[in-house]
């Protein structure tokens, strides 16, 4: 994978027009909503058709209602029709809505603006499924995480800039006219950029469509539940929006009551949270090596709990009354809270990106937009649930906002624990990848030779006790290792290694050998990747020693492709037998350069012990 994946995507027509289109969509949504709410907040009583509080609650409900009503139908249409053309039609509708909105702003017709808010929600409900379903069609599989990272970054920055921009527009001279011009102009920008999105053929052109929203909703939710991994991803993403809605809703009162801040201070906290999510989204792509690694998801969730709790418990006592925004951000006792909020957002970004990519990858091509539609429905439900939790906690239970934040952290801890126990192997593998790539400067070469699907046997030289850890982190598929029984059966890690697919073997126990060969045969026939170190032990000289004949027995029982691999640069490390015994004395090498290279697959008929010894030796060369 190229090192500059994210920046290279932003230079390509298959991604950039789409990115700009979705950016302006989120940006204009927030400009319209927040300008309207600010106008309402400062409008005279006679100008509003209902009370200010009722209007604001109606506005929130009317914007989210279309996601319940129309998301499922939008998903069916997005699967049925060519996606780029569908997006252009949706963006044209946005221009029409914004033209009516401009009239509403100029004439201060708040009832019309309230109806238009419902239409904006409808337009967003139709844009959501096609927006995420388009990505897997335009991007390569190894670009999917990078693309989603950029989309989440763009979305949250658009929300932030739109919210801040709305404040600037609402406070300007002739604010009504400025708002009217801006919403139409930004809608036009979104449409113009959508005209450059390359064609994306219909995934299910033979789908029949009749206007039956209730039936569509039932079918869409059934499709989402049909795949357990997809449904779990949807639930986890919706939980993220539950938390996000809870935090964003409480930021104004939290800042005013507990931090003595003003409106600018609220915008600053929102900026920290949004920038944190953007940083976390981009960091997730780097940390996961541009691939879908579900092991990072529970870690992001634990980060949400840790930093959410720290933020809630780090409010300084006896805060002064701040006369200006500069005093607020310059008050040093608040800096820890600012840092925790930024890290809370970053943890959210790390949490959300792999889930979106996994959901897009796992969903059937012909149902992908309908799966996204189901996600939008659940997102809306969870956000309503978030509002209910806030009302019950603050009004009925009379909790303080910091106590509500602590409750959110505690609830999320349960979610993080559940996610960890769903994928403990991948979490540990990701942590090991971080550790090994911190200890060594690891580069990967020709790993595309490893199959994305189906069984295969990896044959590799054995240099150090770090070999299996380095190999396991080199490829997204889970690799099952044949390991010496004395290590595989260590009591503290035995159960974990068994769950990770480690196959124990003892060269002095015929029963152990028989069981190991049977397990290898079963794993290969089931389509897994199995790795063996045919030398049978760590090299004592740094050279590749003679291969044992177990590989021939394995291939006779399970004729699968054989992948030669070579580990380079580990001889002389603390975990090799460079000093006669591994882990002897003090480490003398730090951050050494290591390379993992895979050769081309060899057919089982040609993969003899001698042939594979020669191929591994050629791969390794003189670099021990």
Coordinates of C-alpha atoms in Angstrom, one line a residue:
X1 CA 0.0 0.0 0.0
X2 CA 1.4 3.4 -0.9
X3 CA 2.5 5.4 2.0
X4 CA 0.5 8.5 0.9
X5 CA -2.9 6.8 0.4
X6 CA -5.0 9.6 1.9
X7 CA -3.4 12.5 0.0
X8 CA -3.4 10.5 -3.3
X9 CA -7.1 9.8 -3.0
X10 CA -7.8 13.5 -2.7
X11 CA -6.1 14.0 -6.1
X12 CA -8.1 11.4 -7.9
X13 CA -11.4 12.0 -9.8
X14 CA -12.9 8.7 -8.5
X15 CA -12.8 10.2 -4.9
X16 CA -12.3 14.0 -4.9
X17 CA -15.6 15.1 -6.4
X18 CA -17.5 12.7 -4.1
X19 CA -15.6 14.0 -1.1
X20 CA -16.3 17.6 -2.0
X21 CA -20.0 16.8 -2.6
X22 CA -20.5 15.1 0.8
X23 CA -18.5 17.9 2.5
X24 CA -20.8 20.6 1.1
X25 CA -23.9 18.4 2.0
X26 CA -22.9 18.2 5.7
X27 CA -21.7 21.8 5.7
X28 CA -25.0 23.2 4.2
X29 CA -27.1 21.1 6.5
X30 CA -25.5 22.7 9.5
X31 CA -25.5 26.2 8.1
X32 CA -29.2 26.0 7.5
X33 CA -30.1 24.3 10.8
X34 CA -28.0 26.5 13.0
X35 CA -28.8 29.8 11.3
X36 CA -32.5 29.0 11.7
X37 CA -32.1 28.1 15.4
X38 CA -30.1 31.3 16.0
X39 CA -32.7 33.4 14.3
X40 CA -35.4 31.7 16.4
X41 CA -33.4 32.3 19.6
X42 CA -33.2 36.0 18.9
X43 CA -36.6 36.5 17.2
X44 CA -39.4 38.5 18.9
X45 CA -42.2 36.5 20.5
X46 CA -44.7 37.7 17.9
X47 CA -42.5 36.6 15.0
X48 CA -42.8 32.9 15.9
X49 CA -45.8 30.7 15.3
X50 CA -45.1 28.9 18.6
X51 CA -42.9 29.4 21.6
X52 CA -39.2 29.4 21.1
X53 CA -38.6 26.2 23.1
X54 CA -41.3 24.3 21.3
X55 CA -40.0 25.6 17.9
X56 CA -36.5 24.3 18.7
X57 CA -37.8 20.9 19.7
X58 CA -40.0 20.7 16.7
X59 CA -37.0 21.6 14.5
X60 CA -35.0 18.8 15.9
X61 CA -37.8 16.3 15.5
X62 CA -38.7 17.4 12.0
X63 CA -35.2 17.1 10.8
X64 CA -34.7 13.5 12.2
X65 CA -38.2 12.2 11.3
X66 CA -37.5 11.7 7.5
X67 CA -34.7 9.2 8.5
X68 CA -37.4 7.0 10.0
X69 CA -39.8 7.5 7.1
X70 CA -37.7 7.5 4.0
X71 CA -34.3 5.9 4.7
X72 CA -35.4 2.4 3.7
X73 CA -37.0 3.6 0.4
X74 CA -33.8 5.6 -0.3
X75 CA -31.7 2.5 0.2
X76 CA -33.8 0.5 -2.4
X77 CA -33.5 3.3 -4.9
X78 CA -29.8 3.7 -4.4
X79 CA -29.3 0.0 -5.1
X80 CA -31.6 0.1 -8.1
X81 CA -30.2 3.1 -10.0
X82 CA -26.8 4.3 -11.1
X83 CA -25.4 6.1 -8.1
X84 CA -23.6 9.1 -9.5
X85 CA -26.8 10.1 -11.4
X86 CA -28.9 9.5 -8.3
X87 CA -26.6 11.8 -6.3
X88 CA -27.0 14.5 -8.8
X89 CA -30.8 14.3 -8.6
X90 CA -30.6 14.5 -4.8
X91 CA -28.3 17.5 -5.0
X92 CA -30.7 19.2 -7.5
X93 CA -33.5 18.7 -5.0
X94 CA -31.2 20.4 -2.4
X95 CA -30.9 23.5 -4.6
X96 CA -34.7 23.7 -4.9
X97 CA -35.2 23.3 -1.2
X98 CA -32.5 26.0 -0.5
X99 CA -34.2 28.4 -3.0
X100 CA -37.4 28.1 -1.0
X101 CA -35.3 28.4 2.2
X102 CA -33.8 31.6 0.9
X103 CA -37.3 33.0 0.5
X104 CA -38.1 31.9 4.0
X105 CA -35.1 33.6 5.4
X106 CA -35.7 36.9 3.5
X107 CA -39.4 37.0 4.5
X108 CA -38.7 35.6 8.0
X109 CA -41.4 33.0 7.4
X110 CA -40.5 30.7 10.3
X111 CA -43.4 28.2 9.6
X112 CA -42.1 27.8 6.0
X113 CA -38.5 27.3 7.3
X114 CA -39.8 24.7 9.7
X115 CA -41.4 22.8 6.8
X116 CA -38.2 23.2 4.8
X117 CA -36.2 21.7 7.7
X118 CA -38.3 18.6 7.2
X119 CA -37.5 18.6 3.5
X120 CA -33.8 19.1 4.3
X121 CA -34.0 16.0 6.5
X122 CA -35.7 14.1 3.7
X123 CA -32.9 15.1 1.2
X124 CA -30.3 14.0 3.7
X125 CA -32.2 10.7 4.2
X126 CA -32.0 10.0 0.5
X127 CA -28.3 11.1 0.3
X128 CA -27.1 8.9 3.2
X129 CA -27.4 5.4 1.7
X130 CA -26.0 6.3 -1.7
X131 CA -23.1 8.3 -0.1
X132 CA -21.6 5.3 1.8
X133 CA -22.7 2.6 -0.8
X134 CA -20.7 4.4 -3.5
X135 CA -17.4 4.1 -1.7
X136 CA -16.7 0.4 -2.2
X137 CA -17.5 0.8 -5.9
X138 CA -15.1 3.6 -6.5
X139 CA -12.3 2.5 -4.2
X140 CA -10.0 -0.6 -4.1
X141 CA -10.4 -2.9 -1.1
X142 CA -7.2 -1.7 0.4
X143 CA -8.3 1.9 0.0
X144 CA -11.6 1.5 1.9
X145 CA -10.3 2.4 5.3
X146 CA -8.5 5.4 3.9
X147 CA -11.6 6.6 2.1
X148 CA -13.8 6.2 5.2
X149 CA -11.2 8.0 7.3
X150 CA -11.3 11.0 4.9
X151 CA -15.1 11.0 4.7
X152 CA -15.4 11.0 8.5
X153 CA -12.8 13.7 8.8
X154 CA -14.6 15.8 6.1
X155 CA -18.0 15.3 7.7
X156 CA -17.0 16.4 11.2
X157 CA -15.0 19.3 10.0
X158 CA -18.0 20.3 7.8
X159 CA -20.2 20.1 10.9
X160 CA -17.7 22.3 12.9
X161 CA -17.2 24.9 10.2
X162 CA -20.9 25.0 9.4
X163 CA -21.8 25.5 13.1
X164 CA -19.2 28.3 13.4
X165 CA -20.2 29.8 10.1
X166 CA -23.8 29.9 11.1
X167 CA -22.8 32.1 14.1
X168 CA -20.9 34.4 11.8
X169 CA -23.8 34.7 9.3
X170 CA -26.5 35.2 12.0
X171 CA -24.5 38.0 13.6
X172 CA -23.7 39.8 10.3
X173 CA -25.5 42.9 8.9
X174 CA -28.4 41.9 6.7
X175 CA -28.1 38.4 8.2
X176 CA -31.3 37.2 6.4
X177 CA -30.0 38.1 3.0
X178 CA -26.5 36.6 3.7
X179 CA -28.1 33.4 5.0
X180 CA -30.3 33.2 1.9
X181 CA -27.4 33.7 -0.5
X182 CA -25.1 31.2 1.4
X183 CA -27.5 28.2 1.6
X184 CA -28.2 28.5 -2.2
X185 CA -24.6 29.0 -3.1
X186 CA -23.3 26.1 -1.1
X187 CA -26.1 23.8 -2.5
X188 CA -24.9 24.9 -6.0
X189 CA -21.3 24.1 -5.1
X190 CA -22.4 20.6 -4.0
X191 CA -24.3 20.0 -7.2
X192 CA -21.5 21.2 -9.4
X193 CA -19.0 18.9 -7.7
X194 CA -21.4 16.0 -8.0
X195 CA -21.4 16.4 -11.8
X196 CA -17.8 15.2 -11.8
X197 CA -18.4 12.0 -9.9
X198 CA -17.6 9.0 -12.2
X199 CA -20.4 6.6 -13.1
X200 CA -21.2 3.9 -10.6
X201 CA -23.4 1.2 -12.1
X202 CA -26.5 0.1 -10.4
X203 CA -25.9 -2.8 -8.0
X204 CA -29.4 -4.3 -8.3
X205 CA -31.1 -2.8 -11.4
X206 CA -33.8 -5.5 -11.4
X207 CA -35.1 -4.4 -8.0
X208 CA -38.8 -3.5 -8.2
X209 CA -39.8 -0.3 -6.4
X210 CA -43.2 0.7 -5.2
X211 CA -43.8 3.5 -2.8
X212 CA -44.3 1.3 0.4
X213 CA -42.2 3.0 3.2
X214 CA -43.4 0.6 5.9
X215 CA -42.7 -2.5 3.9
X216 CA -39.4 -1.2 2.8
X217 CA -38.4 -0.4 6.4
X218 CA -39.3 -4.0 7.5
X219 CA -37.3 -5.5 4.6
X220 CA -34.4 -3.2 5.1
X221 CA -34.1 -4.0 8.8
X222 CA -34.4 -7.7 8.0
X223 CA -31.5 -7.4 5.5
X224 CA -29.3 -5.7 8.2
X225 CA -30.0 -8.5 10.7
X226 CA -29.3 -11.3 8.2
X227 CA -25.5 -10.9 8.7
X228 CA -24.3 -10.9 12.3
X229 CA -21.1 -9.0 11.6
X230 CA -22.9 -6.3 9.6
X231 CA -25.6 -6.0 12.3
X232 CA -23.0 -5.7 15.1
X233 CA -21.2 -3.0 13.1
X234 CA -24.5 -1.1 12.7
X235 CA -25.2 -1.3 16.4
X236 CA -21.7 -0.1 17.3
X237 CA -21.9 2.8 14.9
X238 CA -25.3 3.8 16.2
X239 CA -23.9 3.7 19.8
X240 CA -21.2 6.1 18.7
X241 CA -23.9 8.5 17.4
X242 CA -25.8 8.0 20.7
X243 CA -22.7 9.2 22.6
X244 CA -22.0 12.0 20.2
X245 CA -25.5 13.4 20.4
X246 CA -25.4 13.2 24.2
X247 CA -22.1 15.1 24.4
X248 CA -23.0 17.7 21.7
X249 CA -26.4 18.4 23.2
X250 CA -24.9 19.1 26.7
X251 CA -21.9 21.2 25.7
X252 CA -23.6 24.6 25.8
X253 CA -25.0 24.2 29.4
X254 CA -21.9 22.3 30.5
X255 CA -19.7 25.2 29.3
X256 CA -21.9 27.9 30.7
X257 CA -22.7 26.3 34.1
X258 CA -19.6 24.4 35.0
X259 CA -16.8 26.1 33.1
X260 CA -18.0 29.7 33.2
X261 CA -17.6 30.0 29.5
X262 CA -19.5 32.0 26.9
X263 CA -20.7 31.2 23.3
X264 CA -17.2 31.3 21.9
X265 CA -16.1 28.8 24.6
X266 CA -18.9 26.4 23.5
X267 CA -17.6 26.7 19.9
X268 CA -14.1 26.0 21.1
X269 CA -15.2 22.8 22.9
X270 CA -17.1 21.7 19.8
X271 CA -14.0 22.4 17.7
X272 CA -11.8 20.3 20.0
X273 CA -14.3 17.4 19.8
X274 CA -14.7 17.6 16.0
X275 CA -11.0 18.0 15.4
X276 CA -10.3 15.1 17.7
X277 CA -12.6 12.9 15.7
X278 CA -10.9 14.0 12.5
X279 CA -7.4 13.3 14.0
X280 CA -8.6 9.9 15.2
X281 CA -10.1 9.0 11.8
X282 CA -6.9 9.8 10.0
X283 CA -4.7 8.1 12.7
X284 CA -6.9 5.0 12.5
X285 CA -6.0 4.6 8.9
X286 CA -2.3 4.9 9.7
X287 CA -2.4 2.6 12.8
X288 CA -4.3 -0.1 11.0
X289 CA -1.8 0.0 8.0
X290 CA -4.6 1.0 5.6
X291 CA -6.6 -2.1 6.2
X292 CA -9.8 -3.2 8.1
X293 CA -8.5 -4.2 11.5
X294 CA -11.4 -4.8 13.9
X295 CA -8.8 -5.2 16.7
X296 CA -8.6 -1.4 16.9
X297 CA -12.3 -0.9 17.6
X298 CA -12.4 -2.0 21.2
X299 CA -9.3 0.0 21.9
X300 CA -11.0 3.1 20.5
X301 CA -14.1 2.3 22.7
X302 CA -11.9 1.9 25.8
X303 CA -10.4 5.3 24.9
X304 CA -13.9 6.9 24.8
X305 CA -14.5 5.6 28.3
X306 CA -11.2 6.6 29.8
X307 CA -11.1 10.1 28.4
X308 CA -14.8 10.7 28.8
X309 CA -14.5 9.9 32.5
X310 CA -11.3 12.0 32.9
X311 CA -13.0 14.9 31.2
X312 CA -16.0 14.7 33.6
X313 CA -13.8 14.5 36.6
X314 CA -11.2 17.1 35.7
X315 CA -13.4 20.2 36.2
X316 CA -11.3 22.7 38.3
X317 CA -12.9 23.9 41.5
X318 CA -13.5 27.7 42.1
X319 CA -13.2 28.7 38.5
X320 CA -13.1 32.5 38.0
X321 CA -15.6 34.4 35.9
X322 CA -14.0 34.8 32.5
X323 CA -14.4 38.2 30.9
X324 CA -13.1 37.1 27.5
X325 CA -12.6 34.0 25.3
X326 CA -8.8 34.4 25.5
X327 CA -9.0 34.2 29.3
X328 CA -11.0 31.0 29.0
X329 CA -8.6 29.2 26.8
X330 CA -5.6 30.7 28.6
X331 CA -6.6 29.4 32.0
X332 CA -4.1 26.6 32.7
X333 CA -6.2 24.5 35.1
X334 CA -8.6 23.9 32.2
X335 CA -6.0 22.6 29.8
X336 CA -6.2 19.0 31.1
X337 CA -10.0 19.0 30.4
X338 CA -9.3 20.4 26.9
X339 CA -6.8 17.6 26.2
X340 CA -9.2 14.9 27.5
X341 CA -11.9 16.2 25.2
X342 CA -9.6 16.2 22.2
X343 CA -8.5 12.6 23.0
X344 CA -12.2 11.7 23.6
X345 CA -12.9 12.8 20.0
X346 CA -9.8 11.0 18.7
X347 CA -10.9 7.8 20.3
X348 CA -14.3 8.2 18.6
X349 CA -12.6 8.5 15.2
X350 CA -10.5 5.4 15.9
X351 CA -13.6 3.6 16.9
X352 CA -15.9 4.6 14.0
X353 CA -13.8 4.3 10.8
X354 CA -13.1 0.5 10.8
X355 CA -16.8 -0.2 11.5
X356 CA -18.0 1.8 8.5
X357 CA -15.4 0.1 6.3
X358 CA -16.2 -3.4 7.6
X359 CA -20.0 -2.8 7.1
X360 CA -19.4 -1.7 3.5
X361 CA -17.1 -4.6 2.8
X362 CA -19.3 -7.3 4.4
X363 CA -22.7 -6.2 2.9
X364 CA -23.8 -7.9 -0.2
X365 CA -23.2 -5.7 -3.3
X366 CA -26.9 -5.8 -4.3
X367 CA -28.0 -4.8 -0.8
X368 CA -25.2 -2.4 0.3
X369 CA -27.3 0.8 0.1
X370 CA -30.2 -0.9 1.9
X371 CA -27.7 -1.8 4.7
X372 CA -26.6 1.8 5.0
X373 CA -30.3 2.8 5.1
X374 CA -30.8 0.5 8.0
X375 CA -27.8 2.1 9.7
X376 CA -29.5 5.5 9.3
X377 CA -32.7 4.3 10.8
X378 CA -30.9 2.8 13.8
X379 CA -28.7 6.0 14.1
X380 CA -31.9 8.0 14.4
X381 CA -33.4 5.7 17.0
X382 CA -30.2 5.8 19.1
X383 CA -30.1 9.6 18.9
X384 CA -33.7 9.8 20.1
X385 CA -32.7 7.4 22.9
X386 CA -29.8 9.7 23.7
X387 CA -32.2 12.7 24.1
X388 CA -34.5 10.6 26.3
X389 CA -31.5 9.5 28.5
X390 CA -30.5 13.2 28.9
X391 CA -34.0 14.3 29.9
X392 CA -34.4 11.4 32.4
X393 CA -31.0 11.8 33.9
X394 CA -31.0 15.6 34.2
X395 CA -34.7 16.2 35.0
X396 CA -36.1 13.0 36.7
X397 CA -32.9 11.7 38.4
X398 CA -31.6 15.3 38.9
X399 CA -28.0 14.3 37.9
X400 CA -25.5 17.0 37.1
X401 CA -24.1 17.2 33.5
X402 CA -20.7 15.9 34.7
X403 CA -22.5 13.0 36.4
X404 CA -24.3 12.3 33.1
X405 CA -20.9 12.3 31.3
X406 CA -19.6 9.8 33.9
X407 CA -22.7 7.7 33.4
X408 CA -22.0 7.7 29.6
X409 CA -18.4 6.6 30.3
X410 CA -19.7 3.7 32.5
X411 CA -22.2 2.6 29.9
X412 CA -19.6 2.7 27.2
X413 CA -17.3 0.6 29.4
X414 CA -19.9 -2.2 29.1
X415 CA -19.9 -1.8 25.3
X416 CA -16.1 -1.8 25.2
X417 CA -16.0 -5.0 27.2
X418 CA -18.5 -6.6 25.0
X419 CA -16.6 -5.6 21.8
X420 CA -13.3 -6.9 23.3
X421 CA -14.8 -10.3 24.1
X422 CA -16.2 -10.5 20.6
X423 CA -12.7 -10.1 19.0
X424 CA -10.0 -10.6 21.7
X425 CA -7.6 -12.3 19.2
X426 CA -7.7 -9.3 16.9
X427 CA -7.3 -6.8 19.7
X428 CA -4.2 -8.6 21.0
X429 CA -2.9 -9.0 17.5
X430 CA -3.2 -5.3 16.9
X431 CA -1.5 -4.5 20.2
X432 CA 1.3 -6.9 19.2
X433 CA 1.6 -5.1 15.8
X434 CA 2.0 -1.8 17.6
X435 CA 4.6 -3.3 20.0
X436 CA 6.6 -5.0 17.3
X437 CA 6.5 -2.1 14.9
X438 CA 7.7 0.2 17.8
X439 CA 10.6 -2.2 18.6
X440 CA 11.6 -2.6 14.9
X441 CA 11.4 -0.6 11.7
X442 CA 9.4 -3.2 9.8
X443 CA 8.8 -3.1 6.1
X444 CA 6.6 -5.5 4.1
X445 CA 7.4 -6.7 0.6
X446 CA 5.2 -8.5 -1.9
X447 CA 2.6 -9.5 0.7
X448 CA 0.1 -9.4 -2.2
X449 CA 1.3 -12.9 -2.8
X450 CA -0.7 -14.1 0.2
X451 CA -4.2 -15.1 -0.8
X452 CA -7.2 -13.0 0.3
X453 CA -9.4 -16.2 0.5
X454 CA -8.9 -19.9 0.7
X455 CA -6.4 -22.1 2.4
X456 CA -2.6 -21.8 2.1
X457 CA 0.5 -23.0 3.8
X458 CA 3.2 -20.4 4.7
X459 CA 6.8 -21.7 5.0
X460 CA 9.2 -19.3 6.7
X461 CA 12.7 -19.3 8.2
X462 CA 12.9 -19.2 12.0
X463 CA 15.2 -16.6 13.5
X464 CA 13.8 -15.4 16.8
X465 CA 11.0 -15.7 19.3
X466 CA 9.4 -12.6 17.7
X467 CA 8.9 -14.3 14.3
X468 CA 5.2 -15.4 14.8
X469 CA 4.3 -12.0 16.3
X470 CA 5.8 -10.1 13.3
X471 CA 4.1 -12.4 10.8
X472 CA 0.7 -12.3 12.5
X473 CA 0.7 -8.5 12.3
X474 CA 1.9 -8.5 8.7
X475 CA -1.4 -9.6 7.1
X476 CA -5.0 -8.9 7.9
X477 CA -6.1 -12.5 7.8
X478 CA -5.6 -14.6 10.9
X479 CA -2.6 -16.8 10.5
X480 CA -2.6 -20.1 12.5
X481 CA 0.9 -21.1 13.7
X482 CA 2.2 -24.6 14.5
X483 CA 4.0 -24.0 17.9
X484 CA 6.1 -26.1 20.2
X485 CA 3.8 -27.7 22.7
X486 CA 5.8 -26.5 25.7
X487 CA 5.1 -22.9 24.8
X488 CA 1.6 -23.4 23.4
X489 CA 0.5 -25.1 26.7
X490 CA 1.8 -22.5 29.1
X491 CA -1.1 -22.1 31.7
X492 CA -1.4 -18.2 31.5
X493 CA -1.9 -18.1 27.8
X494 CA -3.0 -21.6 26.8
X495 CA -6.7 -20.8 26.4
X496 CA -5.9 -17.6 24.4
X497 CA -3.5 -19.4 22.1
X498 CA -6.1 -22.1 21.5
X499 CA -8.7 -19.5 20.5
X500 CA -6.1 -17.9 18.3
X501 CA -5.8 -21.1 16.3
X502 CA -2.3 -22.0 17.5
X503 CA -1.6 -25.7 16.8
X504 CA 0.7 -27.3 19.5
X505 CA 3.1 -30.0 18.6
X506 CA 5.8 -32.1 20.4
X507 CA 8.5 -33.8 18.3
X508 CA 8.9 -36.4 21.1
X509 CA 5.2 -37.3 21.4
X510 CA 3.6 -39.4 18.5
X511 CA 0.1 -38.6 19.8
X512 CA 0.9 -34.9 19.7
X513 CA 2.3 -35.1 16.2
X514 CA -0.8 -37.0 15.0
X515 CA -3.2 -34.4 16.5
X516 CA -1.2 -31.5 15.1
X517 CA -1.2 -32.9 11.5
X518 CA -5.0 -33.6 11.8
X519 CA -5.6 -30.0 13.0
X520 CA -3.5 -28.6 10.2
X521 CA -5.4 -30.7 7.7
X522 CA -8.7 -29.5 9.0
X523 CA -7.7 -25.8 9.1
X524 CA -6.3 -25.9 5.5
X525 CA -9.4 -27.6 4.3
X526 CA -11.6 -25.0 6.0
X527 CA -9.8 -22.3 4.1
X528 CA -7.5 -20.9 6.8
X529 CA -3.8 -19.9 6.4
X530 CA -1.4 -22.0 8.4
X531 CA 2.3 -21.1 9.0
X532 CA 5.0 -23.6 9.8
X533 CA 8.7 -23.1 10.6
X534 CA 10.1 -26.2 8.8
X535 CA 13.5 -25.9 10.6
X536 CA 11.7 -27.0 13.8
X537 CA 13.7 -24.6 16.0
X538 CA 15.5 -21.3 16.1
X539 CA 18.5 -21.0 14.0
X540 CA 21.7 -21.1 16.0
X541 CA 23.9 -19.6 13.3
X542 CA 21.7 -17.2 11.5
X543 CA 21.7 -19.4 8.5
X544 CA 18.6 -21.3 7.3
X545 CA 19.0 -24.8 8.5
X546 CA 17.7 -28.0 6.9
X547 CA 13.9 -28.2 6.6
X548 CA 12.1 -31.1 8.3
X549 CA 9.8 -33.3 6.2
X550 CA 6.6 -32.5 8.0
X551 CA 5.7 -30.1 5.1
X552 CA 5.6 -33.0 2.6
X553 CA 3.1 -34.9 4.9
X554 CA 0.9 -31.8 5.2
X555 CA 0.7 -31.3 1.4
X556 CA 0.0 -34.9 0.7
X557 CA -3.1 -34.6 3.0
X558 CA -4.1 -31.1 2.0
X559 CA -2.8 -30.0 -1.4
X560 CA -2.9 -26.2 -1.0
X561 CA -0.7 -23.4 -2.4
X562 CA 2.6 -22.9 -0.5
X563 CA 3.8 -19.4 0.1
X564 CA 7.6 -19.0 0.8
X565 CA 8.3 -16.1 3.3
X566 CA 11.5 -14.7 4.6
X567 CA 12.3 -12.8 7.8
X568 CA 15.3 -10.5 7.4
X569 CA 17.3 -8.5 9.9
X570 CA 16.3 -10.4 13.1
X571 CA 19.6 -12.2 13.6
X572 CA 21.5 -10.5 16.3
X573 CA 18.4 -9.3 18.1
X574 CA 17.7 -9.9 21.8
X575 CA 15.2 -12.6 20.9
X576 CA 17.6 -14.6 18.6
X577 CA 20.3 -17.1 19.5
X578 CA 23.0 -14.7 18.4
X579 CA 24.6 -14.9 21.9
X580 CA 24.1 -18.7 22.0
X581 CA 20.9 -18.3 23.9
X582 CA 17.9 -16.1 23.3
X583 CA 17.0 -13.3 25.7
X584 CA 20.5 -13.4 27.3
X585 CA 22.1 -10.4 28.8
X586 CA 20.9 -6.9 28.0
X587 CA 19.4 -5.8 24.6
X588 CA 22.0 -4.0 22.5
X589 CA 20.0 -3.2 19.4
X590 CA 17.0 -0.9 19.3
X591 CA 14.6 -0.1 16.4
X592 CA 16.5 -2.3 14.0
X593 CA 15.4 -2.5 10.4
X594 CA 13.5 -5.7 9.6
X595 CA 11.9 -6.9 6.4
X596 CA 9.2 -9.5 5.8
X597 CA 9.0 -10.7 2.2
X598 CA 6.6 -13.1 0.6
X599 CA 7.4 -15.1 -2.6
X600 CA 5.1 -16.2 -5.3
X601 CA 2.8 -19.1 -4.4
X602 CA 4.1 -22.6 -5.3
X603 CA 1.7 -25.4 -6.4
X604 CA 1.5 -28.3 -3.9
X605 CA 2.9 -30.7 -6.6
X606 CA 6.1 -28.6 -6.9
X607 CA 6.5 -27.6 -3.2
X608 CA 9.0 -30.2 -2.0
X609 CA 11.1 -29.7 1.1
X610 CA 14.2 -29.0 -1.0
X611 CA 12.4 -26.6 -3.4
X612 CA 10.9 -24.5 -0.6
X613 CA 14.3 -24.4 1.3
X614 CA 15.8 -23.0 -1.9
X615 CA 13.0 -20.4 -2.4
X616 CA 13.1 -19.2 1.2
X617 CA 16.9 -18.9 1.0
X618 CA 16.7 -16.9 -2.2
X619 CA 14.1 -14.6 -0.6
X620 CA 16.2 -14.0 2.4
X621 CA 19.5 -13.5 0.5
X622 CA 22.5 -12.4 2.5
X623 CA 20.5 -10.3 4.9
X624 CA 20.3 -12.3 8.1

